[in-house]
Coordinates of C-alpha atoms in Angstrom, one line a residue:
X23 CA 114.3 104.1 23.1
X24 CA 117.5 103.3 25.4
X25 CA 117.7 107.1 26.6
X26 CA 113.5 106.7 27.4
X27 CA 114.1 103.7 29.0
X28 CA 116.8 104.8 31.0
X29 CA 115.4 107.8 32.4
X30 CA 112.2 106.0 33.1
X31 CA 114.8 103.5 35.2
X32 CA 116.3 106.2 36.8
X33 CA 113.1 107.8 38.0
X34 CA 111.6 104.8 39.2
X35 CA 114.8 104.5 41.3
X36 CA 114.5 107.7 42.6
X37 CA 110.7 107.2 43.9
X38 CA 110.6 103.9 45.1
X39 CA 114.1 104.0 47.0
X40 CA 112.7 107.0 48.6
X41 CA 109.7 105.4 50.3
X42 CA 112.1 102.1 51.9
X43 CA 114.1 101.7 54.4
X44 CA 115.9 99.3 52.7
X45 CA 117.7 100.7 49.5
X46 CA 117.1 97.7 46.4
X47 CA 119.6 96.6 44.3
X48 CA 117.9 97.0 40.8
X49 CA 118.9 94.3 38.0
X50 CA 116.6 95.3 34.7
X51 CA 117.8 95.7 31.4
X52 CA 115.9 97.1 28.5
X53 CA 114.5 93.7 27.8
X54 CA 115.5 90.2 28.8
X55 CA 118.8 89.9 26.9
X56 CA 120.3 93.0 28.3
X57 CA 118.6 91.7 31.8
X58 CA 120.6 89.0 31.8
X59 CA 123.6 90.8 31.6
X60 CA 122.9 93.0 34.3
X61 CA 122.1 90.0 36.4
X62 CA 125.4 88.6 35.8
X63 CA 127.6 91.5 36.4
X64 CA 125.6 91.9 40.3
X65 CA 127.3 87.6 40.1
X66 CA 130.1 87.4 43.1
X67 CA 131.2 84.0 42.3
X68 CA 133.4 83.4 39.6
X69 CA 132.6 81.0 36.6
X70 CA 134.4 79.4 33.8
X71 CA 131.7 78.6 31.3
X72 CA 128.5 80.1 29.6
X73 CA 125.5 78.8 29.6
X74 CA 123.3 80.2 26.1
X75 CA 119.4 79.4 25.9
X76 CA 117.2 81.1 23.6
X77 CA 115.1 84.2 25.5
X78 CA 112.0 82.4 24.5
X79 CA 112.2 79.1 25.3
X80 CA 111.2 79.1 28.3
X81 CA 111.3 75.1 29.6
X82 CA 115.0 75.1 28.4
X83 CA 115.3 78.4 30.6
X84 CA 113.9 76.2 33.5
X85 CA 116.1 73.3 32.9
X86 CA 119.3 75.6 31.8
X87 CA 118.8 77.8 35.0
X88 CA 118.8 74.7 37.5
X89 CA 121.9 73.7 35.9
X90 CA 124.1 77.0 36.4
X91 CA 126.0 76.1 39.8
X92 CA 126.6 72.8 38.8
X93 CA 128.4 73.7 35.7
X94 CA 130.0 76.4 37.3
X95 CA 128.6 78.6 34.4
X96 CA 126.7 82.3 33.7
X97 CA 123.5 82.0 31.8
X98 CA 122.9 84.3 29.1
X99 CA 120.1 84.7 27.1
X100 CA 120.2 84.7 23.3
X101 CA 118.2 86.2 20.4
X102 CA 117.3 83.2 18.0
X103 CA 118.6 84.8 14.9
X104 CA 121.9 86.5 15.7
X105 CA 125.0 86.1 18.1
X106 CA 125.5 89.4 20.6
X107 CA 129.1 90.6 20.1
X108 CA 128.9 90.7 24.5
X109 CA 128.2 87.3 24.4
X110 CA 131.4 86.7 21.8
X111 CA 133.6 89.3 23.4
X112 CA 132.9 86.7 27.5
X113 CA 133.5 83.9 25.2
X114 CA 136.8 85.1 24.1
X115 CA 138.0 85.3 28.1
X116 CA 140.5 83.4 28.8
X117 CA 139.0 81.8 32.2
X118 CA 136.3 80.6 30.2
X119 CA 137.0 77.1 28.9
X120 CA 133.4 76.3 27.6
X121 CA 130.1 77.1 26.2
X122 CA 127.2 75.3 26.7
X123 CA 124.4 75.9 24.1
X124 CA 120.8 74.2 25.5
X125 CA 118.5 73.5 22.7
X126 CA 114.4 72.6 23.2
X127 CA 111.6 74.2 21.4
X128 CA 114.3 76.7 19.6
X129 CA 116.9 75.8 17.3
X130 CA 120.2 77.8 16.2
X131 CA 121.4 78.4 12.8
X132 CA 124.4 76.3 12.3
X133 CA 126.1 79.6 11.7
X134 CA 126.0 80.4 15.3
X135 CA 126.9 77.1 16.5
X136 CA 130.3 77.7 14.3
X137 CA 131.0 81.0 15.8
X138 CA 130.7 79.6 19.3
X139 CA 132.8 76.7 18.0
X140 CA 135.4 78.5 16.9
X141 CA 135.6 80.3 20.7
X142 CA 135.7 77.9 22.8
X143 CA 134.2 74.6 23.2
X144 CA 131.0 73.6 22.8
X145 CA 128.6 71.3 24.4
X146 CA 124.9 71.1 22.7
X147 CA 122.5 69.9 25.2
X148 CA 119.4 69.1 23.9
X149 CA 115.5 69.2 25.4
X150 CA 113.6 68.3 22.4
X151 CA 112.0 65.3 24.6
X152 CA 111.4 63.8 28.5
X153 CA 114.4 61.8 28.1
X154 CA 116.9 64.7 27.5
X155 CA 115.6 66.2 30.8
X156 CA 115.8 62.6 32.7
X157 CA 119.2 62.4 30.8
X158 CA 121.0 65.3 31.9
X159 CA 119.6 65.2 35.5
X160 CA 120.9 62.4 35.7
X161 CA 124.5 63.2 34.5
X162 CA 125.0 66.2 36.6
X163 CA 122.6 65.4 39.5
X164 CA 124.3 61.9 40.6
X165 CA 123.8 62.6 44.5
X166 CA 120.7 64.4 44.9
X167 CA 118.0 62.6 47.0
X168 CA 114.9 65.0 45.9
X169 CA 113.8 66.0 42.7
X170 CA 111.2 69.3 42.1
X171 CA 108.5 68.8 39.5
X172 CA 106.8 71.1 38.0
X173 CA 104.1 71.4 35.4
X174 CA 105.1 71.6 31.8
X175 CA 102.2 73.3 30.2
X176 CA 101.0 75.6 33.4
X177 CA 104.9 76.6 34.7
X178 CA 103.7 80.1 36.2
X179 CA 103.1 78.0 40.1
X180 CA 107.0 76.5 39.1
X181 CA 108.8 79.8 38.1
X182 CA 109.7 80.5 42.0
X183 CA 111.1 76.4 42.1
X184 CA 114.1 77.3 39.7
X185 CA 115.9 79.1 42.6
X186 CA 115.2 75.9 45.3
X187 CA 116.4 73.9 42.6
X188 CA 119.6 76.0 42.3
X189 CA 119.8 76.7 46.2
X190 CA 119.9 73.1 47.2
X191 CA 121.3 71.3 44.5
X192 CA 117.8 69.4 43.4
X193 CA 117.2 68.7 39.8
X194 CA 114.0 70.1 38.3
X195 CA 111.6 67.9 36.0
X196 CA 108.7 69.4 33.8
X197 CA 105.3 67.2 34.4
X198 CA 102.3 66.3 32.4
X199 CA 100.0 63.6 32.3
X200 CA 102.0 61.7 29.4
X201 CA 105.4 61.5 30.8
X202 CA 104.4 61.6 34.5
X203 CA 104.9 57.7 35.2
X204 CA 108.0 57.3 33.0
X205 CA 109.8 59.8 34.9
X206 CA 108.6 58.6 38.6
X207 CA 110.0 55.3 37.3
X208 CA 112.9 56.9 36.5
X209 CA 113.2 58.8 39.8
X210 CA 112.6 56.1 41.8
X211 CA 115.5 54.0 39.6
X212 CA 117.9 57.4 40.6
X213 CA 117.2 56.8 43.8
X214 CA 115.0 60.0 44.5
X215 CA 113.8 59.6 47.7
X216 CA 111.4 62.9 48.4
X217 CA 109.3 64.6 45.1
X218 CA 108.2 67.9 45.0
X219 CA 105.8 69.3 43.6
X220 CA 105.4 73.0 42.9
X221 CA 102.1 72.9 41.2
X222 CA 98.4 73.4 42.0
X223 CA 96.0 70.5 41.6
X224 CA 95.0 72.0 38.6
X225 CA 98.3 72.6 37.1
X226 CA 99.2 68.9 38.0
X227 CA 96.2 66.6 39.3
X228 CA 96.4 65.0 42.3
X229 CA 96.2 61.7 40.8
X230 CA 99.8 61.9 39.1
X231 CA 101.2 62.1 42.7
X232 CA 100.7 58.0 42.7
X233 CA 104.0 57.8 40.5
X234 CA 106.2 59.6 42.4
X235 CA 108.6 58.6 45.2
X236 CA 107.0 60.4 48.5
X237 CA 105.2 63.5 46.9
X238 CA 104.7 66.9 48.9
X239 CA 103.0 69.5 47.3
X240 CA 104.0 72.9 47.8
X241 CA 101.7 75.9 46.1
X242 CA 99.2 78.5 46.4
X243 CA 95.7 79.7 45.1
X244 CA 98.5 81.1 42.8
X245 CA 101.8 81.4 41.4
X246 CA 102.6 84.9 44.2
X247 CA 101.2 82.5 46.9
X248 CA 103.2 79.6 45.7
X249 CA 106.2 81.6 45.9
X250 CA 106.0 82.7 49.5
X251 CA 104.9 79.4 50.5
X252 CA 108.2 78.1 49.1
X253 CA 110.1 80.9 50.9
X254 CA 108.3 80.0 54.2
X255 CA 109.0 76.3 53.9
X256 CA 112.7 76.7 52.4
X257 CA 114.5 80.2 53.7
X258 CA 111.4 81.6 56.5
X259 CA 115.0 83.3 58.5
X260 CA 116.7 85.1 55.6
X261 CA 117.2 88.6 55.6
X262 CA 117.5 88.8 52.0
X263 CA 114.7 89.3 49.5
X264 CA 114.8 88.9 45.9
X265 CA 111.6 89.5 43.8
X266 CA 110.6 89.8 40.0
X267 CA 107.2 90.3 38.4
X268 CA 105.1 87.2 37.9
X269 CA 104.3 87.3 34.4
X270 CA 107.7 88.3 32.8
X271 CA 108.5 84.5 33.2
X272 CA 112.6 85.5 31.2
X273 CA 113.1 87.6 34.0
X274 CA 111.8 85.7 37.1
X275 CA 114.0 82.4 35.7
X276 CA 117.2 84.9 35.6
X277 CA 116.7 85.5 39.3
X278 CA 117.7 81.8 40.3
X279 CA 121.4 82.5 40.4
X280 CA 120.7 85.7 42.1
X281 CA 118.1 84.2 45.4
X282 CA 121.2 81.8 45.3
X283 CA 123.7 84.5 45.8
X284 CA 121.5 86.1 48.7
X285 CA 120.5 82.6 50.2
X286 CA 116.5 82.8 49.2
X287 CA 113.4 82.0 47.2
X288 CA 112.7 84.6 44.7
X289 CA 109.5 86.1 45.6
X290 CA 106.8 86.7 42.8
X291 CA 104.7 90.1 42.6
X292 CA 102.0 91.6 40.7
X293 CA 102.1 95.1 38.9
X294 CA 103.9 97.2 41.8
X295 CA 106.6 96.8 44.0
X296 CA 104.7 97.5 47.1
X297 CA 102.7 94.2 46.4
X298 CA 105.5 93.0 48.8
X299 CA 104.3 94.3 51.7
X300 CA 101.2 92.1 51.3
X301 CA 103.6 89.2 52.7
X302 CA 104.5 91.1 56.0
X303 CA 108.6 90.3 55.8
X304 CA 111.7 91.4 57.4
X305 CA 114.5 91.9 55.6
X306 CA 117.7 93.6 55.7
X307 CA 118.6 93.2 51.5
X308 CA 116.1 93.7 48.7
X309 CA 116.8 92.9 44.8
X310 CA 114.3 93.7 41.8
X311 CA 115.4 91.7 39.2
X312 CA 113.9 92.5 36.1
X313 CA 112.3 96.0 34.4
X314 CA 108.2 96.8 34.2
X315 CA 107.5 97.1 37.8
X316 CA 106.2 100.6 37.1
X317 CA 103.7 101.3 39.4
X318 CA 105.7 102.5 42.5
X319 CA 105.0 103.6 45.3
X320 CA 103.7 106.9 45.7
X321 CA 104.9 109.5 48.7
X322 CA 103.7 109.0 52.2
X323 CA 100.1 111.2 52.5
X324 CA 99.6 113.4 55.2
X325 CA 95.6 113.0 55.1
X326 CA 93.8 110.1 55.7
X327 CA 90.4 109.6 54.9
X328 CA 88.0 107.1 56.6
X329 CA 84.9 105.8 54.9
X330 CA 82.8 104.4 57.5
X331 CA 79.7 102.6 55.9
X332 CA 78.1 102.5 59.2
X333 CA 78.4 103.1 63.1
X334 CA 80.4 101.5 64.6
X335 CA 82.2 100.1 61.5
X336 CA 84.9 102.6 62.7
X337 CA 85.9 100.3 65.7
X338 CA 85.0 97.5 64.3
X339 CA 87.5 97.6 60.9
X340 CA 89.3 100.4 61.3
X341 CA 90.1 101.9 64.7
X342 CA 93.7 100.4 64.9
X343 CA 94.4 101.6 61.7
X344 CA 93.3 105.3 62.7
X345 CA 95.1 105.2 66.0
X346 CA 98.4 104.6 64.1
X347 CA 97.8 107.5 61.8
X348 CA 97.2 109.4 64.0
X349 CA 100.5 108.8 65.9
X350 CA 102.6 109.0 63.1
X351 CA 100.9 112.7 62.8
X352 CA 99.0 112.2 59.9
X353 CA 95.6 114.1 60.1
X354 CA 92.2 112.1 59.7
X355 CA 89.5 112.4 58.2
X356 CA 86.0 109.9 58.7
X357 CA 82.6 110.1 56.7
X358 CA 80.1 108.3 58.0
X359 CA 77.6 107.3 54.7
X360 CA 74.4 105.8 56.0
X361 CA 72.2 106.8 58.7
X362 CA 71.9 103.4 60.9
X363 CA 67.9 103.9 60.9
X364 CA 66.9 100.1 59.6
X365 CA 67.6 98.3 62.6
X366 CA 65.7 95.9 64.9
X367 CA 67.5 97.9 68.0
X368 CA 64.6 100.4 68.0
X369 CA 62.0 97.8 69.8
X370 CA 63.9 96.5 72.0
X371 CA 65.2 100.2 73.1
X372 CA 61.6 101.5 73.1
X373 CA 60.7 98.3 75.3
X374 CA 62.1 100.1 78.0
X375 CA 61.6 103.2 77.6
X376 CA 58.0 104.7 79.7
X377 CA 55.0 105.2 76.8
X378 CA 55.6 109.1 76.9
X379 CA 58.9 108.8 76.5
X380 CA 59.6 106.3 73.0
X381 CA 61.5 107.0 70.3
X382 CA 61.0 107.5 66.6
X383 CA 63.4 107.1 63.4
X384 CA 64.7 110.6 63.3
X385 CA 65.4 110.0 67.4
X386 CA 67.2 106.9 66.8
X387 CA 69.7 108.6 63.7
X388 CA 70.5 111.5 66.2
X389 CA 70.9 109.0 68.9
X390 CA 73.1 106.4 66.5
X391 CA 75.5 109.7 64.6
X392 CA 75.9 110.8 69.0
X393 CA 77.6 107.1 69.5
X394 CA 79.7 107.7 66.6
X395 CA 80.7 111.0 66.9
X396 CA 82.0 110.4 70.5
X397 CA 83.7 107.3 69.5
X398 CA 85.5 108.8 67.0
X399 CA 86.5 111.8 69.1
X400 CA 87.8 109.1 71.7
X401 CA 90.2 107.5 68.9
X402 CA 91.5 110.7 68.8
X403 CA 89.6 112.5 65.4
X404 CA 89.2 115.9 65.7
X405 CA 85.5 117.0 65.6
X406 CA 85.3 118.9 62.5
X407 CA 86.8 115.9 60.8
X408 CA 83.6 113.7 61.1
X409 CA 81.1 114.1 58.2
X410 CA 77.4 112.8 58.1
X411 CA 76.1 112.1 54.6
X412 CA 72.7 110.3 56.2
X413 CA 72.0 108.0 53.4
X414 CA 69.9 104.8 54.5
X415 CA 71.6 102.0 55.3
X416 CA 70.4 98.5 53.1
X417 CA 69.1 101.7 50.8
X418 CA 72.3 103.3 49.1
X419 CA 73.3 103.1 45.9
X420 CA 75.7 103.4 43.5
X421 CA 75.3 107.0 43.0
X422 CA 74.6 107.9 46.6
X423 CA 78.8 106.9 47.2
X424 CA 79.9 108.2 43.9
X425 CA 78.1 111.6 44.7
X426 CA 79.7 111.2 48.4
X427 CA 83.0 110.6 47.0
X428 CA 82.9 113.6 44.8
X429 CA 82.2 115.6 47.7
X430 CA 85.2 114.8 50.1
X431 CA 87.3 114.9 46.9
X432 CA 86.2 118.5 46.1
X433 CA 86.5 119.4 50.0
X434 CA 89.6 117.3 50.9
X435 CA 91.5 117.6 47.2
X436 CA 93.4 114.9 45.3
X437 CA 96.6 114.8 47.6
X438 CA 94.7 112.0 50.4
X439 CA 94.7 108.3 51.4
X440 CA 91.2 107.1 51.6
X441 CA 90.8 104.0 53.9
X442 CA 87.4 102.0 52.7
X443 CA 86.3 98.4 53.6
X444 CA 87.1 95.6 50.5
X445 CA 84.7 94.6 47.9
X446 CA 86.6 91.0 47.9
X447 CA 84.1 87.9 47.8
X448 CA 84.0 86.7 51.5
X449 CA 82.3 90.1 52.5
X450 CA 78.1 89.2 52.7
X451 CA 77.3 93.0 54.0
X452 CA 75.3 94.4 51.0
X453 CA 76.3 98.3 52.6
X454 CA 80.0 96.9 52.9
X455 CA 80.2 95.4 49.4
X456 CA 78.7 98.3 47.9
X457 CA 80.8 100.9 49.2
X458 CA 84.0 99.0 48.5
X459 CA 82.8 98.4 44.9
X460 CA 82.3 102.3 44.2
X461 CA 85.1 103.2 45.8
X462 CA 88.0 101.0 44.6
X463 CA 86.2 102.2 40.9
X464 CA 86.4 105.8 42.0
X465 CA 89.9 105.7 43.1
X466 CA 91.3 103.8 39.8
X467 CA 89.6 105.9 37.7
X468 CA 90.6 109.0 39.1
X469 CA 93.7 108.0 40.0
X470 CA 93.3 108.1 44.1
X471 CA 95.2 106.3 46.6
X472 CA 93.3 103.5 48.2
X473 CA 93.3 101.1 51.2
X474 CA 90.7 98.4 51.4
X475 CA 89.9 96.7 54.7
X476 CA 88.9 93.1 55.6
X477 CA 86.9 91.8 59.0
X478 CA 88.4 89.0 60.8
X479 CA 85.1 87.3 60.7
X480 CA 86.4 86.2 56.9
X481 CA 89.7 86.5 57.1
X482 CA 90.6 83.0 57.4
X483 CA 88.0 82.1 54.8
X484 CA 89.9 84.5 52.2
X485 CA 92.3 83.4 49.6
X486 CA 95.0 86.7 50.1
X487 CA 97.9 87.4 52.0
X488 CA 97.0 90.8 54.3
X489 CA 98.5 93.3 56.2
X490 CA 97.6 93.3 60.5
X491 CA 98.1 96.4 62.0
X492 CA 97.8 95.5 65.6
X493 CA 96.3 97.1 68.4
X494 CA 99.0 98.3 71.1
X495 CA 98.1 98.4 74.8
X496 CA 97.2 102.5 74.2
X497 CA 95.1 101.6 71.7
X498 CA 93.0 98.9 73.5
X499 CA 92.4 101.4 75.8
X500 CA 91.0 104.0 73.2
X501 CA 88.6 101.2 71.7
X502 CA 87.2 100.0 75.5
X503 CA 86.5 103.3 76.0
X504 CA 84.9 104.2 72.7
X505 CA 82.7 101.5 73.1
X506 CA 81.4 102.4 76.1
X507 CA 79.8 105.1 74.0
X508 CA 77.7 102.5 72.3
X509 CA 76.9 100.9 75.4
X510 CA 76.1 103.8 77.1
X511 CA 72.1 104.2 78.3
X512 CA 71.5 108.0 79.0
X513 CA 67.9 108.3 77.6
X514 CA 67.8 112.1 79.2
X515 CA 71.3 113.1 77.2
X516 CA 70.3 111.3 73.8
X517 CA 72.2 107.6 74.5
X518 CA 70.1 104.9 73.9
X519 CA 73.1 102.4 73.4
X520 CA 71.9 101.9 70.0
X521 CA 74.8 100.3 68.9
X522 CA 74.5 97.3 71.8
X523 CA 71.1 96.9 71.1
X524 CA 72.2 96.1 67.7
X525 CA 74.7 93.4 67.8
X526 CA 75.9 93.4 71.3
X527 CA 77.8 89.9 70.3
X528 CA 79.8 92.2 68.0
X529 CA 81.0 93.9 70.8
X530 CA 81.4 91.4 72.9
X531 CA 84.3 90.6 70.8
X532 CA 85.4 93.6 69.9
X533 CA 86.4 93.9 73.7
X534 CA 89.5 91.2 73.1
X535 CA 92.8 93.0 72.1
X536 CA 92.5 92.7 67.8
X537 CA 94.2 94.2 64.8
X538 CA 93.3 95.9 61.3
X539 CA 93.1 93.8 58.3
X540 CA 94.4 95.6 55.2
X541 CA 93.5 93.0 52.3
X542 CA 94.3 95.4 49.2
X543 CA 95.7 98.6 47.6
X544 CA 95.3 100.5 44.7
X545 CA 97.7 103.2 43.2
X546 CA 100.4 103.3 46.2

């Protein structure tokens, strides 16, 4: 199982340090016991005491954590049933004078208190109740003039708070509706001067906030939001970047002392380590503390794939995003998926147009695919690049974009970054929805690498962190002059300015220097 795990270590090492600039300092042990050891040995600052906590108890963790630089102590987590031989063997060190063993929902056999006892000495702390926490914040916390609360029941939004707490010296309390007033009495009687609360509304309501000295709430739609709000708030200059996976809650509490070593807020990510681009930092040091962050990310493609739903989608979403491709030599590929023919454009184009000389549906396809295809040649996408599929927009379906997709696949192969527009809640185009839909299913299931796209229209409505990719001074130029194609009124050459006709305030605004919104990706 070690050797497995190992390699697996070592191979996710390999990859992911291969695709950043920044090489991470990796602190993951086969599971959280042997994690806390490797966080420990990456420790600078000396110590002279341990600090034990069972690995599943996780408020003591929270409260044991907080608690580290104050007693000028390691933590270490232990298995409820037996004593490591590590854990005796630092115990035996002659520059540690003490052992401090926190007790809450997890007991220890008396035979491992003895063994410790017989090492060195011991202080039990307990956290069976609210008043051991309010007790031993207020032995070692004499000075401190803020206090960080959390919720006791819902602690995902608080897991980031355990490295503040650390980092400035605040003690941390665990909240619920039953010992909420107590303890604001007893902050207030401390002389707690600012409270703050890491918790959503409804992790802690907003009606507890009453018995607290001057509450702030810091948090998120969730507990990855909550953590980069704290680092914004807290550390939104440091150059260092520590981050754990947001449901292995052992791990992300061992990564206090650590974002206090490198001056930080640990960040929180999902189920890959390219999650953090999503918060669109600069940093010069990166540590992954903790194992399970898998899903790396996977070599840089040299294809790119577009999938436009309709014209002019490509400048509207997308055309900053295929400029920069294709500077960085990448080449690109764009299928256009519906035809454009339901649209109102078609009477006010024929309204000036001559009797003889009025256009049809089949005229105003050929006249919509001529607007695209020159605007896509004018971003710089090689002719042969741009496919048609002519399904009818408000019409496709499902299996029209699965079929689609199976096509480009078999033409283009597996080895490809497709580029689609998001699925996510805020987007009201039925085409747009659609498309996403099918294609983030498509690419999960057949294991494809994905990129899905926001509008700005929604993108202050939406409830994610995303990536811009601006539009440079080149590129501003590109998109003035590929819209020109769908201003452009040639009736004699096929231009109709189709796409003007259709929502000229669309490209009214489309003529202000923008960006690309990337909202999501899947299996990169």
């Amino acid at each position: 199982m070690k050797k497995l795990f190992f390699l697996s270590l070592l191979t996710f090492l390999l990859i992911f340090t291969k695709s950043l600039a920044t090489q991470p300092l990796v602190l993951a042990g086969e599971d959280r016991y042997e994690t806390s050891f490797k966080v420990n040995e990456s420790l600078n600052k000396g110590s002279d005491a341990l600090i034990l906590v069972s690995g599943h108890d996780y408020k003591s963790q929270v409260i044991a954590s907080s608690l580290s630089e104050k007693l000028s102590s390691r933590l270490y987590y232990l298995k409820d049933d037996n004593l490591d031989k590590r854990i005796e063997d630092l115990a035996k060190d002659m520059r540690i004078r003490k052992i401090y063993l926190f007790e809450g929902e997890k007991n220890f056999s008396e035979d491992i208190k003895n063994k410790l006892r017989n090492l060195k000495e011991l202080e039990i702390i307990s956290l069976k109740d609210d008043k051991d926490q309010i007790d031993i914040n207020r032995k070692y916390f004499r000075e401190a003039s803020k206090a960080i609360l959390i919720s006791k029941e819902n602690y995902a939004d608080g897991i980031s708070a355990v490295s503040l707490a650390i980092n400035k010296s605040y003690p941390i309390y665990l909240i619920d509706e039953n010992n909420a007033r107590m303890i604001g009495e007893n902050l207030k009687k401390d002389g707690i001067k600012e409270s703050i609360i890491v918790a959503g509304p409804s992790s802690l309501s907003f009606n507890l906030e009453e018995f607290f000295p001057n509450p702030i709430r810091i948090c998120g739609p969730d507990r990855y939001e909550t953590s980069l709000n704290l680092f914004e708030k807290y550390y939104p200059k440091s150059d260092s970047i520590v981050i754990t996976k947001g449901d292995n809650f052992a791990d992300a509490i061992l990564s206090g002392p650590v974002s206090y070593q490198n001056s930080t807020i640990t960040l929180l990510v999902k189920e890959k380590l390219s999650d953090l681009d999503f918060y669109n930092l600069d940093y010069k040091r990166l540590t992954v503390v903790g194992g399970r962050l898998d899903r790396v990310r996977k070599k840089d493609y040299d294809k790119v794939l577009y999938l436009s739903p309709h014209q002019d989608d490509e400048l509207v979403f997308f055309a900053p995003a295929i400029r920069e491709d294709l500077k960085a030599g990448k080449e690109v590929y764009i299928a256009l998926l519906t035809n454009g023919e339901k649209t109102g454009a078609i009477t006010l184009i024929n309204e000036k147009l001559a009797k003889d000389k009025k256009i049809g549906p089949i005229e105003l396809i050929k006249a919509r695919n001529l607007e695209f295809k020159h605007s896509c040649m004018e971003l710089g996408i090689k002719k042969e690049n741009i496919f048609f599929f002519g399904y009818t927009n408000l019409a496709i379906n499902e299996k029209d974009v699965e079929d689609s997709l199976k096509s480009l696949r078999k033409k283009l192969g597996n080895d490809i970054l497709i580029k689609a527009l998001s699925p996510y809640k805020y987007e009201l185009n039925r085409d747009h929805s659609l498309i996403g839909r099918v294609t983030k299913k498509f690419a999960i299931e057949n294991n494809l690498a994905l990129y899905l796209f926001g509008g700005d229209y929604n993108f202050k409505k939406g409830d994610y962190r995303a990536i811009v990719i601006e539009s440079d001074m080149s590129t501003f130029i590109s998109i003035k002059n590929a819209l020109n194609y769908y201003k452009k009124w040639d009736p004699e050459n096929g231009f109709y300015a189709v796409g003007w006709h259709s929502v000229p305030e669309l490209f009214t605004r489309m003529e202000k220097l923008r960006g690309s919104i990337i909202v999501e990706k899947i299996n990169i």
